[in-house]
PDB file of C-alpha atoms in Angstrom:
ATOM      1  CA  UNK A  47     -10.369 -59.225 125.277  1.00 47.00           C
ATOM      2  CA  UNK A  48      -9.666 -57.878 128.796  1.00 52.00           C
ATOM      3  CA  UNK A  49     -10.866 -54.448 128.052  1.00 50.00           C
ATOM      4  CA  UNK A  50     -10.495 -52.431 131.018  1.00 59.00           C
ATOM      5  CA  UNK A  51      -9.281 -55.170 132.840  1.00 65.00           C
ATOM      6  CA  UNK A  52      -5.320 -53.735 133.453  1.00 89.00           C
ATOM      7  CA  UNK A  53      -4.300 -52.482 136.617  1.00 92.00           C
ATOM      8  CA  UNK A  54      -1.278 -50.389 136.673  1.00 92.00           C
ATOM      9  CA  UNK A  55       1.735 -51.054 138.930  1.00 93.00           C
ATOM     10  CA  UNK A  56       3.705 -47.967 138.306  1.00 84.00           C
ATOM     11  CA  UNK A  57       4.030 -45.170 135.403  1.00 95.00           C
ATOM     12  CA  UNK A  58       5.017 -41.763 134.559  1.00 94.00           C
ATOM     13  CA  UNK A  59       3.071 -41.695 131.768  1.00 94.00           C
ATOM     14  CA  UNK A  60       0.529 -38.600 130.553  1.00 92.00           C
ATOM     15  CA  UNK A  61      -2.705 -40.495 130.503  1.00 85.00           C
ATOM     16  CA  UNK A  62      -3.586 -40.635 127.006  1.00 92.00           C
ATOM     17  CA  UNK A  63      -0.460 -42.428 126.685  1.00 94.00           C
ATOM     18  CA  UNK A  64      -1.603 -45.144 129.448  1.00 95.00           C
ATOM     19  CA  UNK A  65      -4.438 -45.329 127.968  1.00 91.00           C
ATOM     20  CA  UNK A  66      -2.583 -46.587 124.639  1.00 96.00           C
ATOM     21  CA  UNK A  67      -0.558 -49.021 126.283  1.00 97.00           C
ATOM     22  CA  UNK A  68      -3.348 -50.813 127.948  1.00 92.00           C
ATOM     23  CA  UNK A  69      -5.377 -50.399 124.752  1.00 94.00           C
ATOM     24  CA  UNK A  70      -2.815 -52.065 122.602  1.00 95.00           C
ATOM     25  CA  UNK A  71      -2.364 -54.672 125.005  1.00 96.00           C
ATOM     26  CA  UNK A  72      -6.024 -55.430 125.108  1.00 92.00           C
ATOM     27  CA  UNK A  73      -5.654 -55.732 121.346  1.00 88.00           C
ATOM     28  CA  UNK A  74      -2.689 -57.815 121.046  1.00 96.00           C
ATOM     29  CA  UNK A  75      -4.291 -60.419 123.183  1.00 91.00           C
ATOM     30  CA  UNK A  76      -7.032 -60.239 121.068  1.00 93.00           C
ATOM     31  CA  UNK A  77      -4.522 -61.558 118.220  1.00 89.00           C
ATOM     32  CA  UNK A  78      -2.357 -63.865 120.088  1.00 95.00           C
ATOM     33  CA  UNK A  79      -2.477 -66.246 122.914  1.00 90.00           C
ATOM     34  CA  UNK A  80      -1.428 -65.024 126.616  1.00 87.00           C
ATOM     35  CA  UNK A  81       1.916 -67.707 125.765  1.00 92.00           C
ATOM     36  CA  UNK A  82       3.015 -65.986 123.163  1.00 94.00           C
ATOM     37  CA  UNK A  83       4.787 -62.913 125.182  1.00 96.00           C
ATOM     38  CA  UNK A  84       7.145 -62.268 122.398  1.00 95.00           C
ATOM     39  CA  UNK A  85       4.720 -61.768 119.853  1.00 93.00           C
ATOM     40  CA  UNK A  86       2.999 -59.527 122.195  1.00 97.00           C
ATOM     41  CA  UNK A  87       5.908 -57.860 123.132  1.00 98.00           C
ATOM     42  CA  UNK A  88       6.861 -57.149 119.655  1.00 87.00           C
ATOM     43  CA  UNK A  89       3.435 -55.954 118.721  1.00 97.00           C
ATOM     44  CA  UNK A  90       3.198 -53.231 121.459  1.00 97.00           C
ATOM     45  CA  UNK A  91       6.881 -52.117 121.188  1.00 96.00           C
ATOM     46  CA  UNK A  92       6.210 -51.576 117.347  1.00 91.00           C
ATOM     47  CA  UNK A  93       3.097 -49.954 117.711  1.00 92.00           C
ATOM     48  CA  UNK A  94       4.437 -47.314 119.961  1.00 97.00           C
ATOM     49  CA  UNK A  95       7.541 -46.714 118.442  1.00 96.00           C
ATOM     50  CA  UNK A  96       4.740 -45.827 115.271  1.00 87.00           C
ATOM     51  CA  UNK A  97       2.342 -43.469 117.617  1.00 93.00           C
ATOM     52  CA  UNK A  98       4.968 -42.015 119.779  1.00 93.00           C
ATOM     53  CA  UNK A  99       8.097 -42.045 118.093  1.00 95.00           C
ATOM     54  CA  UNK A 100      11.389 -44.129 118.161  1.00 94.00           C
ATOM     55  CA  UNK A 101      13.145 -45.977 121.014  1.00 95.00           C
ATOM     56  CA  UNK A 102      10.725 -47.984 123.089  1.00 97.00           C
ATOM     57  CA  UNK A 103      10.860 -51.153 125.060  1.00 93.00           C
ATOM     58  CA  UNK A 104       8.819 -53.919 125.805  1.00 97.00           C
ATOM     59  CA  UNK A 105       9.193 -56.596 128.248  1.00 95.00           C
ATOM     60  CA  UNK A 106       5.751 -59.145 128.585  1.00 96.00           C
ATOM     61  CA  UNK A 107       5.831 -62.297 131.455  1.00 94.00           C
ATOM     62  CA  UNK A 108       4.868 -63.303 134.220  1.00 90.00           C
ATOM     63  CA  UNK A 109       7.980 -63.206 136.296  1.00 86.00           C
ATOM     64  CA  UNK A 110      10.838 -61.171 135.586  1.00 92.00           C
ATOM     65  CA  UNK A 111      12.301 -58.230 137.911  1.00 92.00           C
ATOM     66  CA  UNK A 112      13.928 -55.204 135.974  1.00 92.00           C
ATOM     67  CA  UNK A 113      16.151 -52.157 136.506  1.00 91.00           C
ATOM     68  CA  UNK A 114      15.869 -49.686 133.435  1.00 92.00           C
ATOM     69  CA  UNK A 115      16.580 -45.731 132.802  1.00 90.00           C
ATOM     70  CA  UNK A 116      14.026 -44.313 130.985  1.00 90.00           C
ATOM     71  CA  UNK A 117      12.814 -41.152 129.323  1.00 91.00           C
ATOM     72  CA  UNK A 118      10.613 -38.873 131.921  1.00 89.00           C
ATOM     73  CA  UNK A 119       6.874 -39.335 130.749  1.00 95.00           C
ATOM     74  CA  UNK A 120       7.713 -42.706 129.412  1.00 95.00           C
ATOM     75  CA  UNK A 121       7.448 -45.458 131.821  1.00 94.00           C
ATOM     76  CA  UNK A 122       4.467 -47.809 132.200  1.00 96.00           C
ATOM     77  CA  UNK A 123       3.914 -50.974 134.067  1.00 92.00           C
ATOM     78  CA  UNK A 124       1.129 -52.635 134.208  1.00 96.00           C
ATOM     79  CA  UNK A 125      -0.785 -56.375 134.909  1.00 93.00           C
ATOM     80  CA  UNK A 126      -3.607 -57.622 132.501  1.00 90.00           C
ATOM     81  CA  UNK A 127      -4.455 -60.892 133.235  1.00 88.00           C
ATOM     82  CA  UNK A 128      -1.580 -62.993 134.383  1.00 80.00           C
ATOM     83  CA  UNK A 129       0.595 -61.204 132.018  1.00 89.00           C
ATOM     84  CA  UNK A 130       2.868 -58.403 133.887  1.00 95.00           C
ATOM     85  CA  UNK A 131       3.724 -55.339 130.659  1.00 95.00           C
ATOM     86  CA  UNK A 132       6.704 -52.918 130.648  1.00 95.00           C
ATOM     87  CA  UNK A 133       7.169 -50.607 128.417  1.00 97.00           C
ATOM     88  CA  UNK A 134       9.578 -47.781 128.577  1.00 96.00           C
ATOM     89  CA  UNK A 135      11.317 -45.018 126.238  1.00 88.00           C
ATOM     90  CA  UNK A 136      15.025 -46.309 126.627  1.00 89.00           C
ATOM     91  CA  UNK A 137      17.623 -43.504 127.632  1.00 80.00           C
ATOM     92  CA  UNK A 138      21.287 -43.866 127.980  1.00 71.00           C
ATOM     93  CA  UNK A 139      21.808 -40.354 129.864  1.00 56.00           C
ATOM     94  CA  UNK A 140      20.944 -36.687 129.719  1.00 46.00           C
ATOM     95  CA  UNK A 141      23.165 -34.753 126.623  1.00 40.00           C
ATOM     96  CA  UNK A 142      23.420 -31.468 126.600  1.00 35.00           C
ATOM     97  CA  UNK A 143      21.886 -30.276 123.448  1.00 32.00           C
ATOM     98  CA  UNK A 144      18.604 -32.640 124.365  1.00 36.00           C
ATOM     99  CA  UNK A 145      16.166 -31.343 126.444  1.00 36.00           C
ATOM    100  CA  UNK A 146      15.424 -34.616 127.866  1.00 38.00           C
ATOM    101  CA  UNK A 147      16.262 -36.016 131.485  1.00 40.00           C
ATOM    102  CA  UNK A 148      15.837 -39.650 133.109  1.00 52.00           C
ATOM    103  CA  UNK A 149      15.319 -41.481 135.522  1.00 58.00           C
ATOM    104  CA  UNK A 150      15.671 -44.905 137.044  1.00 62.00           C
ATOM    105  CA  UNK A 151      12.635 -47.729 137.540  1.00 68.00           C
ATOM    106  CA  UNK A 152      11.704 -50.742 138.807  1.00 71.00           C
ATOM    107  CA  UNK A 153       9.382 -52.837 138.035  1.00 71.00           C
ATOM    108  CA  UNK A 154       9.004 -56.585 139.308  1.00 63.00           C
ATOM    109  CA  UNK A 155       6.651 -58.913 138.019  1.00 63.00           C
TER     110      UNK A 155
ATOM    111  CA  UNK B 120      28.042 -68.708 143.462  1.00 53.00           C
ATOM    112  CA  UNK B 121      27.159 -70.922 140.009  1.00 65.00           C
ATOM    113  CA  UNK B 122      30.288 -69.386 138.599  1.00 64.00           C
ATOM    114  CA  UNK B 123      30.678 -70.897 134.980  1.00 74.00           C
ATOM    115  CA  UNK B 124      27.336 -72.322 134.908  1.00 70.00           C
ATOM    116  CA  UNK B 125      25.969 -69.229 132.682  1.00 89.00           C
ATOM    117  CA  UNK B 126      24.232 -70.905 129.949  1.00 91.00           C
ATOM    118  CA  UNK B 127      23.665 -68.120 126.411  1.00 91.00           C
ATOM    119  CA  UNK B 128      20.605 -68.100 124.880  1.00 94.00           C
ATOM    120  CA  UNK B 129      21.712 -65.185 122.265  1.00 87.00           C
ATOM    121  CA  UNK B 130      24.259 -62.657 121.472  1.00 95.00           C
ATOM    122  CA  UNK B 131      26.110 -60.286 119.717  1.00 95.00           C
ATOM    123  CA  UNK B 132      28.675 -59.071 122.239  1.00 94.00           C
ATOM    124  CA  UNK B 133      32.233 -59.487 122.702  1.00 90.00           C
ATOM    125  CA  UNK B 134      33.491 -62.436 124.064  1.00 84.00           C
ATOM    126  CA  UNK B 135      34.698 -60.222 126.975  1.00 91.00           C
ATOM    127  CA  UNK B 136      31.572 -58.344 127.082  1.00 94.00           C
ATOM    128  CA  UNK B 137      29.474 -61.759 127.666  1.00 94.00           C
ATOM    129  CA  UNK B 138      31.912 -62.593 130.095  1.00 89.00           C
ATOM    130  CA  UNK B 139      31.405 -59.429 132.216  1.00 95.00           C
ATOM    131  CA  UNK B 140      27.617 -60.045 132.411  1.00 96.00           C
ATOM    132  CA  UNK B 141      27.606 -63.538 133.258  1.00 94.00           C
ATOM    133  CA  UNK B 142      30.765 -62.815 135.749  1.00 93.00           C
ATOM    134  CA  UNK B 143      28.045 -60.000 137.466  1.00 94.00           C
ATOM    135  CA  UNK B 144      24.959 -61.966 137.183  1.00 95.00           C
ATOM    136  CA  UNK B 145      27.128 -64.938 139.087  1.00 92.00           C
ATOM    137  CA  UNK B 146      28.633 -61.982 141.571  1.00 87.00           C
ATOM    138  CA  UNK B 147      25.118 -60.855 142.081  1.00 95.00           C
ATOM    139  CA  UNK B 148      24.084 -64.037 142.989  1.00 92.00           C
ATOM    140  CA  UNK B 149      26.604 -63.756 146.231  1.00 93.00           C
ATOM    141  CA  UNK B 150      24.910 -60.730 147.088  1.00 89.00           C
ATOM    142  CA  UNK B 151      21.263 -61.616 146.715  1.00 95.00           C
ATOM    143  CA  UNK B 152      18.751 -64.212 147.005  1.00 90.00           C
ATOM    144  CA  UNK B 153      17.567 -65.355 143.696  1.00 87.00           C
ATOM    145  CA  UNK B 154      13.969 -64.078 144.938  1.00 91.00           C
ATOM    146  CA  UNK B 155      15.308 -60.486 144.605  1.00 92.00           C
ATOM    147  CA  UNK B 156      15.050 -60.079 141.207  1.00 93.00           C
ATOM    148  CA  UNK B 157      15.021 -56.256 141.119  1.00 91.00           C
ATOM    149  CA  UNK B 158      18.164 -55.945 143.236  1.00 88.00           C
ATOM    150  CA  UNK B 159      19.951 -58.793 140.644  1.00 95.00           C
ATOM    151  CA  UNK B 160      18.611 -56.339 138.068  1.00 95.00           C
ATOM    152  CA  UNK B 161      19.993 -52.975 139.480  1.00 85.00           C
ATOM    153  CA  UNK B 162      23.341 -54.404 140.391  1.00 96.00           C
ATOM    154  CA  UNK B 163      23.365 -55.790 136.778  1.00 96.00           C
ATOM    155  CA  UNK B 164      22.246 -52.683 134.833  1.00 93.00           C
ATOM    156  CA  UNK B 165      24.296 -50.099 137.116  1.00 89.00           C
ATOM    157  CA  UNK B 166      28.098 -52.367 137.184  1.00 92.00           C
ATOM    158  CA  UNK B 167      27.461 -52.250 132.890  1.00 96.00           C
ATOM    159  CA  UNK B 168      26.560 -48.031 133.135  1.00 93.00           C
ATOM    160  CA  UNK B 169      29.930 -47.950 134.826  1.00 86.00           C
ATOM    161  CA  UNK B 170      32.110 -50.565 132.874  1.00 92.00           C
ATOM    162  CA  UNK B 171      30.317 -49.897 129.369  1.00 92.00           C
ATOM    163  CA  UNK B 172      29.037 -46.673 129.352  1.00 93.00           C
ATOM    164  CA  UNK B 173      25.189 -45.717 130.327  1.00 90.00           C
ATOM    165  CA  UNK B 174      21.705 -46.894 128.912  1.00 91.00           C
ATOM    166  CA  UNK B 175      21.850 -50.658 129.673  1.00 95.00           C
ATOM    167  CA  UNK B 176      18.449 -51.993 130.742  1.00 90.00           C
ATOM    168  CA  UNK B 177      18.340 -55.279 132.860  1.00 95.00           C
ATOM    169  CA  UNK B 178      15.377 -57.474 132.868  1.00 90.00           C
TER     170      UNK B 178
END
């Protein structure tokens, strides 16, 4: 449902990795109704923590405003339908024996 | 501005913990217009980096 129908707000994503997001998305609605954002939600955070390893977040609605750090490379957000999708690598703060740095988003739906 | 009027849907933080996020969300709420959601959210997320350590998200 909705295939190529998302239009993307903001990411830092590689774009294979986009393309999963959007893809799942397209998929969960094409198990569960647009009012059922946790289920969504849950489906796409699983999913990704499954492809692309531990740690991500996922926020579906239709109006929320957020404030997150993230990993770099692992920030999406995106509209399909009325539905507004973020989904984000959570990071607490660079340590020094990870290679890893973040940064700060916004996303408002 | 609505001090006290912080209603919980679910937790499992500290009493004291709770009380410093609805205390900010309230503070926040001084600040900015309850359009602003983003700002509410930044102020949020970057008071609980400080007070709690980093890697809160706000929503």
């Amino acid at each position: 449902m909705l295939e190529g129908k998302a239009v993307i707000g903001e990411t830092d994503m590689l774009q294979t990795m986009q393309q999963d997001a959007m893809d799942l998305a397209s998929k969960a609605l094409d198990f569960f109704d647009v009012t059922e954002a946790i289920k969504i939600a849950r489906f796409i955070k699983k999913e990704f923590d499954r492809m692309h390893g531990p740690g991500w977040q996922c926020i579906v609605g239709t109006d929320f405003g957020s404030f997150v750090t993230h990993c770099c490379g692992c920030f999406i957000y995106f509209c399909l339908g009325n539905l507004a999708i973020l989904l984000f690598r959570g990071s607490a703060a660079p340590e020094a024996h990870e290679n890893r740095f973040s940064a700060l988003d916004a996303a408002k739906a | 501005m609505l001090e006290g009027k912080a209603v919980i849907g679910e937790t499992d933080m500290l009493q004291t913990m709770q009380q410093d996020a609805t205390d900010l969300a309230s503070k926040a709420l001084d600040f900015f217009d309850v359009t602003e959601a983003i700002e509410i959210a930044r102020f949020i997320k970057k008071e609980f980096d400080r007070m709690h350590g980093p890697g809160w998200q706000c929503m």
